[in-house]
Amino acid sequence: MFSFGGDYNPEQWAPEVWDDDVRLMRGAHVTTATVGVFSWAKLEPEPGRFEFGWLDAVLDKLHGAGIRVILATATASPPAWLAKQHPESLPIAADGTRLGFGSRQQYSPSSAAYREHAQRLVRELAARYGAHPALQAWHINNEYGCHVAESFDDESVAAFRTWLADRYGTIDELNRAWGTAFWSQSYGSFDEIDAPRAAPTYLNPTQLLDWRRFGNHALLELFRMEKAIVTELSPGVPVTTNFMGFFPMLDYWTWAAELDFISDDTYPDPEDPDAPSQFAAERDLMRSLGSGRPWLLMEQSPSAVNWRERNVVKPAGLNRMYSMQCVARGADGILYFQWRQAAAGAEKFHAAMLPHAGPDTRVHREVQALGAELAELSTGALPGSRVPAEVAIVWDWESLWALGQSAVPAATDYHGVMLAWYRALLRRGVVVDFVRPGAPLDAYGLVVVPALQVAAPDELDALAAYAEAGGQLVVGYQTGVLDRDLHAYLGGYLGGENSALQRSLGLRIDELAPLGQRATTTTLVGELAGTATQWQDFTRVDDAEVLARFDDGAAAGAAAITRRASRGAEGTSDGAGGAPGRGAAWYVATLPEPELLDELLDRLLIDAEIDTPFAEPTTGAETTERGGVRFVINHLNTSRELTVAGQTIELPPFGVAMLSAGGDVVHDSAPDSAAAAAAGA
Ligand code: GLA
């Protein structure tokens, strides 16, 4: 069954309102309420004095109405008394400013006082509600790291040193990994090490990377700390915390296995025409983090948010479109932030399922219609089903952190480069899984590796082995440049002299040559001619077909796109041009513009024998298959015809069609419900 509902913050309202909430939730087909995410001060008004009566009443009311509860541990925003009694628990920013009370998330991840008080609260909550019949899941904390992902206080620095000592064992090993011979940075002991604070110029890159790793570790420790308590006192109840898509500060690969199911918060900008494709990728990431299992959309807004400079509403139908995009890409539930729009506080202008103006509003009617639709779909084969993918994109947070540092060849938008590849696949209706470096790849016909700047030798070897075993491997520029200590690979990039990946690709990179600020494009000539941006490499090809060369720029004449057919285990080549089904390693030393990328991808997909539901590259649309249903989604606010797998269908603005394998419409796309809701019908 699909979950439907949202964050419910009854502590912001008088008890008289609660019955109304429950009645209206039922009317909107709400199955699930996420309760009490920011209720610590209400639950524990003074240290050690707990008030649970209000929460008892709320949970019983919800239960009485058949609504299940995802209970928050409420640790995301400590009360005023903690800041007063333990000012050292407040975080310190990189510039030395101590962040004060009066907003939220004002705790240092390494604060002993915060940890102690959070544990006590969670223990009380789990003991009291761990077996409550309404309990669907535990929601630990909220959006870890969203505002405070690092703190420069003394406890954090001490914890950083301990973490470094665990990681490296000896100070000599740390000095080696950090390359401290450079600029006289070597350390005599772990005590001499500090957080990477404001400094005269560039900080040590490996110190910066380790600080990110440590920040991730400190927050993950908090999650583990709470999870251990709820699993002890509330056995069998699944535990999650809400992710934030490709959130740059945390390496969700290291978190994913610790969650019983993945949940995500998403806020696409209604004004951004590219947002649907960007968020399709985010849905695929969530499914991938859960190893293909269904995930939960924990938060979205039914209309505007409050935190952009200008907060544009979602036009009729867009809320449903994004919700169905989640379902089409593996979600088993659609929840919102939040149920009732706040009357006061910083989020009073953030839309909610029940707006200020009440239930007789277009937003609430759209919510009701979606609730009804999901209830209907709950009876079919969709809930619990998986979304098959034949293509994988390698995504790596450590490369994101390294590419985001200063003193690199060129500022690189790693997420944007990845999305360029992702969008080309989306234009063909091809579903993508994301994988971490070193993950098994044999389930995929095509593996795309954009800008994996940082990689261990065995992670690069695994890519080569994949191509040699018959996969189509396509590697983008800035891959295999640095090892996991951020030391350059010597003897040519892509893993260093005579690495397996250099051999599989049949080339090495002698020099990185990013395009500058004046000449921002480069022309490619040859079999795959066209325009590209961002990058050139001085490729040195030993043993690969050159499909395009740079026609201009510093690297004019160098190979820009290459392909090398793998010799496989038998040591035989299938010859130039390749044959479908045989492995090959491709290299792309630049970022092709969409037209050229489409052409390149065409060849890759043919060689990988992967069907493309959209016969032609199609923008502003997407399609997936899940549980025997083919979803076709129109991103545009205009009606249009789309041809998918040979069938042409008419879609309304933001329309969603669900077809059976035979092409029949299995679920009406409800084209009028949004418009009707808008009109107040
Ligand atoms: C995040 C938080 C919510 C709320 C929304 C507003 O997702 O988790 O508490 O602040 O943002 O968009």
XYZ file of C-alpha atoms and ligand atoms in Angstrom:
693
model
C 0.000 0.000 0.000
C 1.196 3.535 -0.697
C 1.707 5.901 2.199
C 0.245 9.365 1.832
C 0.438 12.240 4.276
C 2.976 14.616 5.748
C 4.756 16.194 8.685
C 2.255 16.865 11.416
C 3.175 19.424 14.073
C 0.236 19.453 16.502
C 2.395 21.198 19.107
C 1.930 24.395 17.087
C -1.855 24.248 17.542
C -4.411 24.211 20.316
C -5.838 20.756 21.114
C -9.244 21.852 19.723
C -7.680 21.867 16.268
C -6.488 18.251 16.467
C -9.904 16.665 15.857
C -10.350 18.847 12.828
C -6.937 17.764 11.591
C -7.772 14.101 11.895
C -11.174 14.540 10.216
C -9.653 16.440 7.280
C -6.773 13.973 7.006
C -9.273 11.188 6.531
C -11.051 13.232 3.904
C -7.738 13.642 2.082
C -6.957 9.890 2.198
C -4.016 10.459 4.516
C -2.537 7.165 5.686
C 0.539 8.474 7.484
C 1.571 11.408 9.664
C 5.172 12.212 10.580
C 4.741 13.534 14.081
C 6.766 15.840 16.265
C 9.877 16.520 14.209
C 10.548 19.781 16.069
C 8.793 19.082 19.371
C 11.705 18.618 21.786
C 10.875 21.757 23.797
C 7.271 20.603 24.141
C 8.307 17.072 25.111
C 10.956 18.146 27.618
C 10.193 21.699 28.761
C 12.852 21.453 31.479
C 15.841 19.140 31.616
C 14.601 15.733 32.652
C 10.917 16.721 32.977
C 8.985 15.053 30.183
C 5.462 15.876 29.080
C 3.966 13.146 26.978
C 0.262 13.677 27.607
C -0.259 15.749 24.478
C 1.577 13.223 22.317
C -0.375 10.334 23.855
C -3.581 12.118 22.851
C -2.386 12.893 19.322
C -1.166 9.368 18.647
C -4.380 7.861 19.971
C -6.506 10.175 17.841
C -4.522 9.309 14.734
C -4.673 5.636 15.558
C -8.421 5.862 16.119
C -8.765 7.242 12.611
C -6.618 4.494 11.109
C -3.730 6.844 10.386
C -0.261 5.467 10.987
C 2.538 7.420 12.566
C 6.146 7.934 11.610
C 7.380 9.133 14.954
C 10.209 11.621 14.975
C 12.848 11.485 17.683
C 12.650 15.296 17.860
C 16.392 15.755 18.290
C 16.847 18.141 15.355
C 16.265 21.299 17.362
C 17.312 21.286 21.024
C 15.412 23.529 23.461
C 16.577 26.887 24.810
C 17.641 25.389 28.129
C 20.307 23.268 26.451
C 21.885 26.342 24.868
C 21.738 28.166 28.199
C 23.143 25.352 30.332
C 25.599 24.112 27.724
C 26.691 26.989 25.519
C 29.555 24.765 24.420
C 26.963 22.607 22.622
C 26.332 25.430 20.145
C 28.188 25.061 16.844
C 31.040 27.288 15.720
C 31.344 28.320 12.076
C 34.644 28.293 10.156
C 35.156 32.002 10.826
C 34.921 31.419 14.574
C 31.353 32.717 15.036
C 29.341 30.768 17.572
C 25.843 30.153 16.199
C 23.136 31.084 18.649
C 19.761 29.817 19.757
C 16.518 30.943 18.098
C 16.542 29.106 14.789
C 17.042 25.343 14.585
C 19.731 22.649 14.376
C 21.937 24.676 16.759
C 24.098 21.850 18.019
C 27.635 20.773 17.400
C 27.568 17.182 16.122
C 30.361 16.251 18.554
C 28.906 17.937 21.621
C 28.794 15.549 24.587
C 25.971 17.537 26.211
C 23.865 17.394 23.052
C 24.506 13.680 22.668
C 23.680 12.929 26.275
C 20.425 14.890 26.241
C 19.394 13.580 22.834
C 19.932 10.014 24.003
C 17.846 10.558 27.094
C 14.962 12.006 25.067
C 15.065 9.192 22.521
C 15.174 6.593 25.284
C 12.069 8.086 26.888
C 10.230 8.294 23.568
C 11.143 4.806 22.455
C 10.230 3.314 25.828
C 6.848 5.006 25.805
C 5.820 4.603 22.167
C 7.992 1.761 20.915
C 5.053 -0.634 20.809
C 2.311 1.886 19.998
C -0.091 0.271 17.523
C -0.027 3.361 15.268
C 3.743 3.235 14.816
C 4.792 2.764 11.171
C 8.429 3.811 11.470
C 10.941 5.922 13.388
C 12.144 9.185 11.880
C 15.536 9.907 13.397
C 16.425 13.603 13.758
C 15.776 15.604 10.567
C 17.854 16.373 7.481
C 21.216 15.738 9.119
C 23.687 18.468 8.256
C 21.158 20.619 6.427
C 22.241 23.815 8.189
C 25.164 22.645 10.337
C 27.325 19.960 8.787
C 30.520 20.911 10.623
C 31.549 22.773 13.710
C 34.906 24.265 14.677
C 34.465 23.985 18.450
C 36.968 22.319 20.789
C 35.041 19.076 21.172
C 34.823 18.712 17.397
C 38.535 19.313 16.960
C 39.328 16.754 19.676
C 37.004 14.240 17.985
C 38.666 15.000 14.633
C 42.070 14.153 16.108
C 40.776 10.884 17.529
C 39.196 10.036 14.204
C 42.479 10.787 12.409
C 44.445 8.660 14.868
C 42.032 5.774 14.216
C 42.262 6.242 10.488
C 46.033 6.557 10.179
C 47.418 4.789 13.244
C 50.646 6.802 13.248
C 51.449 10.429 12.632
C 53.948 9.350 9.968
C 51.174 7.719 8.033
C 49.074 10.871 8.286
C 52.026 12.958 7.096
C 52.422 10.649 4.126
C 48.694 10.709 3.248
C 48.404 14.466 3.610
C 51.622 15.108 1.709
C 52.822 17.425 4.466
C 56.351 17.639 3.110
C 54.784 20.350 0.985
C 54.940 23.900 2.472
C 56.480 22.618 5.695
C 53.184 21.256 6.955
C 54.401 18.116 8.720
C 53.070 17.237 12.178
C 54.932 15.770 15.139
C 51.827 14.471 16.847
C 48.048 14.318 16.423
C 47.690 17.068 19.081
C 49.172 19.586 16.677
C 46.397 19.096 14.174
C 43.565 21.595 13.950
C 40.370 21.908 11.947
C 40.871 23.588 8.560
C 40.136 27.115 9.713
C 40.485 30.409 7.922
C 44.114 30.415 6.677
C 46.431 32.692 4.678
C 45.904 30.740 1.470
C 45.129 27.218 0.308
C 44.735 24.646 3.016
C 46.089 21.140 2.711
C 43.681 19.362 0.300
C 43.779 16.023 2.135
C 43.167 17.742 5.453
C 40.105 19.362 3.868
C 38.929 16.030 2.495
C 39.433 14.345 5.856
C 37.528 17.137 7.559
C 34.578 16.377 5.227
C 34.924 12.656 5.909
C 35.023 13.348 9.624
C 31.968 15.644 9.421
C 30.089 12.855 7.679
C 31.265 10.394 10.318
C 30.242 12.629 13.248
C 26.678 12.988 11.956
C 26.423 9.313 11.059
C 27.514 8.535 14.615
C 24.561 10.573 15.864
C 22.196 8.605 13.658
C 23.662 5.302 14.862
C 23.435 6.447 18.461
C 19.694 7.093 18.160
C 19.013 4.073 16.010
C 20.615 1.764 18.581
C 18.186 3.039 21.200
C 15.027 2.708 19.123
C 15.911 -0.739 17.834
C 16.555 -1.865 21.413
C 13.293 -0.479 22.786
C 11.110 -0.719 19.697
C 12.281 -3.884 17.948
C 10.964 -4.627 14.495
C 9.890 -1.055 13.701
C 11.762 0.274 10.673
C 14.047 3.264 11.101
C 14.880 6.038 8.663
C 16.170 9.572 8.441
C 15.331 11.967 5.625
C 17.985 12.481 2.956
C 18.225 15.537 0.711
C 19.009 14.138 -2.710
C 22.553 14.815 -3.879
C 23.180 16.817 -0.687
C 26.818 17.853 -1.021
C 27.900 17.649 2.619
C 27.200 13.969 3.346
C 28.295 10.794 1.608
C 24.977 8.973 1.541
C 26.669 5.795 0.273
C 28.088 5.436 3.780
C 24.649 6.008 5.345
C 22.389 3.988 3.076
C 22.934 0.533 4.545
C 22.209 1.818 8.048
C 18.655 2.877 7.182
C 15.862 0.297 7.115
C 14.386 2.213 4.197
C 15.499 5.300 2.328
C 13.520 8.511 2.559
C 14.066 11.801 0.782
C 13.035 15.458 0.886
C 12.748 17.354 -2.388
C 11.915 20.889 -3.376
C 12.128 21.379 -7.139
C 11.824 24.987 -8.226
C 8.494 25.306 -10.088
C 10.054 28.000 -12.268
C 12.953 25.887 -13.471
C 12.157 24.029 -16.694
C 15.084 21.674 -16.111
C 14.009 20.731 -12.607
C 11.987 17.636 -13.613
C 15.029 15.973 -15.148
C 17.234 16.925 -12.213
C 14.701 15.461 -9.816
C 14.250 12.319 -11.884
C 17.938 11.725 -11.160
C 17.343 12.325 -7.472
C 14.555 9.707 -7.420
C 16.885 7.242 -9.116
C 19.568 7.993 -6.548
C 17.149 7.212 -3.709
C 16.157 3.912 -5.281
C 19.823 3.113 -5.806
C 20.785 3.992 -2.224
C 18.224 1.415 -1.126
C 19.669 -1.192 -3.513
C 16.512 -1.009 -5.628
C 14.034 -1.344 -2.772
C 11.064 1.044 -2.605
C 11.765 4.342 -0.892
C 9.632 7.061 0.644
C 9.222 10.676 -0.379
C 9.293 12.125 3.123
C 8.856 15.772 2.185
C 7.817 17.952 -0.704
C 5.697 21.079 -0.894
C 2.252 20.942 -2.458
C 2.922 24.441 -3.833
C 5.369 27.227 -2.897
C 8.230 27.128 -0.392
C 9.348 30.064 1.754
C 13.107 29.991 1.345
C 13.786 31.128 -2.205
C 14.175 34.749 -3.084
C 10.858 34.574 -4.927
C 8.633 31.660 -4.031
C 6.641 30.651 -7.058
C 3.609 28.377 -6.595
C 3.218 25.007 -8.275
C 0.676 25.439 -11.050
C -2.226 22.976 -11.161
C -1.008 19.481 -11.941
C 2.670 19.992 -11.104
C 2.362 18.616 -7.601
C 0.751 15.466 -8.995
C 3.361 15.202 -11.733
C 6.248 15.258 -9.266
C 4.453 12.825 -6.977
C 3.918 10.367 -9.823
C 7.524 10.836 -10.902
C 8.490 9.471 -7.493
C 6.086 6.541 -7.846
C 7.347 5.845 -11.361
C 10.906 5.735 -10.017
C 10.300 3.462 -7.076
C 8.642 5.389 -4.225
C 6.069 3.608 -2.094
C 4.816 6.738 -0.422
C 4.280 10.451 -0.952
C 4.459 12.713 2.072
C 4.662 16.472 2.432
C 6.108 19.156 4.537
C 3.615 19.751 6.095
C 0.020 18.928 6.942
C -1.309 22.250 8.276
C 0.289 25.511 7.173
C 1.953 27.204 10.146
C 0.312 30.416 11.350
C 3.504 31.736 12.910
C 7.235 31.278 12.634
C 9.699 31.325 9.765
C 7.706 28.854 7.668
C 4.291 30.498 7.758
C 4.487 31.257 4.035
C 5.474 27.674 3.150
C 2.564 25.893 1.478
C 0.982 22.922 3.212
C -1.618 20.252 2.504
C -4.109 22.326 4.458
C -3.491 25.986 3.605
C -4.191 29.070 5.745
C -7.392 29.553 3.760
C -8.651 26.102 4.753
C -9.821 22.975 2.950
C -11.893 24.768 0.306
C -8.819 25.696 -1.728
C -7.185 24.494 -4.896
C -4.117 23.192 -3.051
C -6.173 21.093 -0.679
C -8.357 19.775 -3.501
C -5.266 18.743 -5.436
C -3.958 16.997 -2.339
C -7.274 15.214 -1.846
C -7.367 14.107 -5.486
C -3.836 12.751 -5.265
C -4.642 10.940 -2.025
C -7.619 9.286 -3.709
C -5.536 8.334 -6.725
C -2.781 6.770 -4.636
C -5.364 4.876 -2.590
C -6.715 3.432 -5.837
C -3.237 2.529 -7.089
C -2.488 0.864 -3.756
C -4.641 -2.087 -4.727
C -2.543 -2.900 -7.806
C 0.891 -4.376 -8.357
C 2.788 -1.103 -7.999
C 3.512 -0.887 -4.254
C 6.570 -2.913 -3.374
C 7.580 -3.378 -7.001
C 10.980 -2.484 -8.429
C 12.206 -0.402 -11.334
C 14.635 -2.281 -13.567
C 17.640 -0.362 -14.905
C 20.205 -1.436 -17.478
C 22.472 1.593 -17.198
C 24.515 2.721 -14.216
C 26.180 6.046 -13.517
C 29.048 6.042 -11.039
C 28.560 8.800 -8.442
C 31.103 9.607 -5.749
C 30.831 12.159 -2.952
C 34.590 12.231 -2.363
C 35.098 13.284 -5.974
C 32.450 15.948 -5.405
C 34.418 17.211 -2.382
C 37.729 17.143 -4.215
C 36.395 18.787 -7.368
C 34.883 21.483 -5.180
C 38.229 22.451 -3.668
C 40.310 25.448 -4.693
C 43.604 25.084 -6.512
C 42.272 22.618 -9.078
C 42.542 22.830 -12.891
C 39.085 24.385 -13.170
C 36.067 24.781 -10.954
C 33.913 21.824 -11.924
C 30.222 21.376 -11.311
C 30.395 17.600 -10.838
C 26.658 17.293 -10.265
C 26.056 19.287 -13.448
C 28.463 17.158 -15.489
C 26.769 14.005 -14.211
C 23.376 15.493 -15.071
C 24.456 16.181 -18.654
C 24.914 12.419 -19.109
C 21.820 11.625 -17.102
C 19.649 13.942 -19.201
C 20.848 12.355 -22.423
C 19.710 8.969 -21.083
C 16.435 10.479 -19.896
C 15.834 11.861 -23.409
C 15.788 8.246 -24.603
C 13.594 7.065 -21.732
C 16.428 4.939 -20.354
C 16.349 4.348 -16.590
C 19.559 4.772 -14.619
C 20.821 3.317 -11.364
C 23.527 5.165 -9.475
C 26.387 3.112 -8.101
C 29.313 3.896 -5.883
C 32.861 3.321 -7.091
C 33.843 -0.311 -6.685
C 30.233 -1.572 -6.743
C 29.411 -4.690 -8.795
C 28.555 -3.699 -12.372
C 27.665 -6.965 -14.059
C 23.902 -6.240 -13.979
C 24.360 -3.315 -16.376
C 24.825 -3.150 -20.116
C 26.275 0.348 -19.989
C 28.221 2.121 -17.260
C 28.858 5.864 -17.391
C 31.675 7.376 -15.329
C 31.584 11.171 -15.306
C 34.482 12.995 -13.629
C 35.461 10.350 -11.086
C 38.439 12.494 -10.171
C 39.227 10.566 -7.009
C 39.392 6.790 -7.121
C 41.375 3.974 -5.553
C 43.365 1.713 -7.888
C 41.018 -1.218 -7.308
C 37.992 0.959 -8.099
C 39.554 1.880 -11.443
C 40.529 -1.749 -12.038
C 36.870 -2.732 -11.529
C 35.850 -0.384 -14.341
C 38.403 -1.916 -16.674
C 37.319 -5.421 -15.692
C 33.722 -4.516 -16.489
C 34.624 -3.500 -20.050
C 36.810 -6.555 -20.474
C 33.942 -8.761 -19.338
C 31.661 -7.453 -22.090
C 30.182 -4.196 -20.772
C 30.101 -0.849 -22.523
C 32.129 1.461 -20.312
C 32.189 5.180 -21.047
C 34.615 7.271 -19.032
C 34.476 11.048 -18.909
C 37.277 13.577 -18.414
C 38.764 14.150 -14.946
C 38.523 10.474 -14.062
C 41.308 8.595 -12.301
C 43.369 11.719 -11.694
C 43.911 11.335 -7.935
C 43.977 8.452 -5.485
C 41.929 8.509 -2.282
C 44.641 10.473 -0.485
C 44.357 13.054 -3.294
C 47.809 12.189 -4.612
C 48.144 12.464 -8.366
C 48.499 9.246 -10.331
C 51.934 9.288 -11.911
C 52.677 8.122 -15.420
C 49.511 9.480 -17.003
C 46.083 10.005 -15.490
C 43.332 7.354 -15.383
C 45.136 5.480 -12.694
C 48.824 5.886 -13.469
C 51.350 4.183 -15.657
C 50.100 1.061 -17.376
C 47.060 0.776 -15.120
C 44.340 -1.669 -16.104
C 42.083 1.238 -17.034
C 44.726 2.850 -19.247
C 45.122 -0.510 -20.979
C 41.392 -1.041 -21.394
C 40.904 2.429 -22.820
C 44.085 2.114 -24.848
C 45.214 5.572 -23.816
C 46.528 7.780 -21.062
C 46.071 11.460 -20.251
C 49.252 13.494 -20.357
C 47.845 16.903 -19.479
C 44.535 18.340 -18.317
C 43.509 21.309 -20.444
C 40.262 22.882 -19.239
C 38.741 25.451 -21.535
C 39.152 28.988 -20.281
C 36.832 31.887 -19.754
C 37.101 33.240 -23.286
C 36.967 30.249 -25.604
C 34.309 28.215 -23.842
C 33.539 25.714 -26.587
C 35.602 23.409 -28.720
C 34.890 21.796 -32.070
C 35.230 18.080 -32.582
C 35.932 16.619 -36.013
C 35.789 13.049 -37.237
C 33.143 10.351 -37.080
C 31.506 11.959 -34.020
C 31.787 15.609 -34.984
C 30.110 18.408 -33.075
C 30.547 20.932 -30.319
C 31.661 20.418 -26.752
C 32.343 22.561 -23.692
C 34.351 22.726 -20.482
C 37.324 20.555 -21.207
C 40.112 19.179 -23.323
C 42.726 16.602 -22.519
C 46.046 15.879 -24.108
C 45.148 12.255 -24.711
C 47.902 9.903 -25.773
C 46.320 7.042 -27.667
C 48.233 3.777 -27.912
C 45.549 1.375 -28.934
C 42.062 2.783 -29.550
C 39.875 3.968 -32.373
C 39.711 7.746 -32.491
C 36.113 8.757 -33.174
C 36.685 12.492 -32.823
C 39.588 14.896 -32.423
C 39.788 18.444 -31.113
C 39.897 20.844 -34.020
C 40.931 23.898 -32.020
C 42.280 25.003 -28.684
C 45.451 24.039 -26.889
C 44.843 20.334 -27.441
C 43.982 20.659 -31.158
C 44.665 17.361 -32.860
C 44.367 15.295 -29.683
C 41.790 12.526 -29.481
C 38.509 13.740 -27.957
C 36.375 10.594 -28.190
C 37.837 7.130 -28.399
C 36.713 3.544 -28.290
C 38.658 0.404 -27.677
C 36.991 -2.969 -28.146
C 37.858 -5.205 -25.245
C 39.893 -8.285 -25.914
C 37.920 -10.212 -23.300
C 39.224 -13.305 -21.579
C 40.144 -14.980 -24.874
C 42.380 -12.152 -25.859
C 40.592 -11.593 -29.168
C 39.402 -8.302 -30.517
C 36.120 -7.865 -32.316
C 37.781 -5.326 -34.513
C 37.192 -1.677 -35.296
C 33.618 -0.526 -35.129
C 32.720 -3.166 -32.633
C 29.844 -5.564 -32.561
C 26.769 -5.338 -30.373
C 27.082 -7.304 -27.195
C 30.853 -7.078 -27.042
C 32.602 -5.021 -24.433
C 34.318 -1.759 -25.129
C 35.901 1.070 -23.180
C 35.122 4.575 -24.458
C 36.800 7.783 -23.421
C 35.324 11.263 -23.747
C 37.844 14.024 -23.073
C 35.285 16.842 -23.040
C 31.630 17.584 -22.340
C 29.731 17.166 -25.616
C 26.804 19.484 -26.200
C 23.444 17.665 -26.026
C 23.208 16.978 -29.761
C 26.585 15.281 -29.884
C 25.975 13.519 -26.601
C 22.753 12.103 -28.063
C 24.644 10.786 -31.064
C 27.342 9.244 -28.912
C 24.810 7.702 -26.584
C 22.950 6.220 -29.515
C 26.018 4.244 -30.415
C 26.640 3.212 -26.843
C 23.069 2.014 -26.341
C 23.085 0.077 -29.608
C 26.347 -1.602 -28.695
C 24.957 -2.384 -25.240
C 21.767 -3.750 -26.847
C 19.609 -1.545 -24.658
C 16.181 -0.578 -25.981
C 15.234 3.073 -26.002
C 11.524 3.663 -25.254
C 11.749 7.081 -26.932
C 12.861 6.320 -30.484
C 14.113 9.902 -30.818
C 15.727 12.059 -28.133
C 12.729 13.639 -26.403
C 12.978 16.568 -24.012
C 10.498 17.590 -21.353
C 9.274 14.057 -20.832
C 10.213 10.818 -19.169
C 9.164 7.214 -19.096
C 9.837 4.261 -16.833
C 8.447 0.818 -16.222
C 7.431 -0.388 -12.788
C 5.241 -3.268 -11.618
C 4.012 -3.997 -15.144
C 3.016 -0.369 -15.712
C 4.657 1.945 -18.235
C 4.624 5.510 -16.945
C 4.801 8.350 -19.428
C 5.168 11.822 -17.943
C 4.893 15.194 -19.619
C 7.051 17.823 -17.876
C 5.572 20.668 -19.862
C 2.670 22.917 -19.014
C 1.212 22.293 -22.468
C -0.603 19.331 -24.027
C 1.437 17.164 -26.345
C 1.680 13.855 -28.119
C 4.420 11.464 -27.103
C 5.483 8.273 -28.817
C 6.728 5.634 -26.440
C 7.719 2.115 -27.420
C 5.953 2.639 -30.728
C 2.707 3.902 -29.241
C 1.537 7.485 -29.558
C -0.431 8.972 -26.693
C -1.872 12.383 -25.960
C -0.891 13.932 -22.661
C -2.374 17.007 -20.964
C -0.161 19.650 -19.306
C 1.967 17.905 -16.649
C 0.071 14.738 -17.611
C 0.975 11.261 -16.433
C -0.139 8.177 -18.370
C 0.051 4.643 -17.054
C -0.030 1.924 -19.698
C -0.021 -1.845 -19.512
C 2.542 -3.919 -21.399
C -0.039 -4.255 -24.176
C -0.352 -0.485 -24.404
C -3.753 -0.175 -22.721
C -4.314 2.657 -20.334
C -4.374 0.908 -16.955
C -4.968 3.978 -14.909
C -6.600 7.104 -16.144
C -4.132 9.951 -16.177
C -6.844 12.030 -14.536
C -6.093 14.914 -16.872
C -8.988 16.927 -15.561
C -8.591 16.471 -11.856
C -5.933 19.127 -11.538
C -7.777 21.584 -13.715
C -11.014 20.796 -11.918
C -9.305 21.331 -8.602
C -7.967 24.650 -9.814
C -11.428 25.712 -10.917
C -12.916 24.674 -7.600
C -15.150 22.054 -9.214
C 13.132 20.898 5.132
C 12.800 20.550 6.573
C 11.398 20.894 6.952
C 11.005 22.227 6.387
C 11.183 22.215 4.901
C 10.758 23.510 4.246
O 12.867 19.915 4.256
O 13.025 19.196 6.853
O 11.323 20.904 8.357
O 11.790 23.228 6.965
O 12.544 22.046 4.626
O 10.930 23.453 2.850
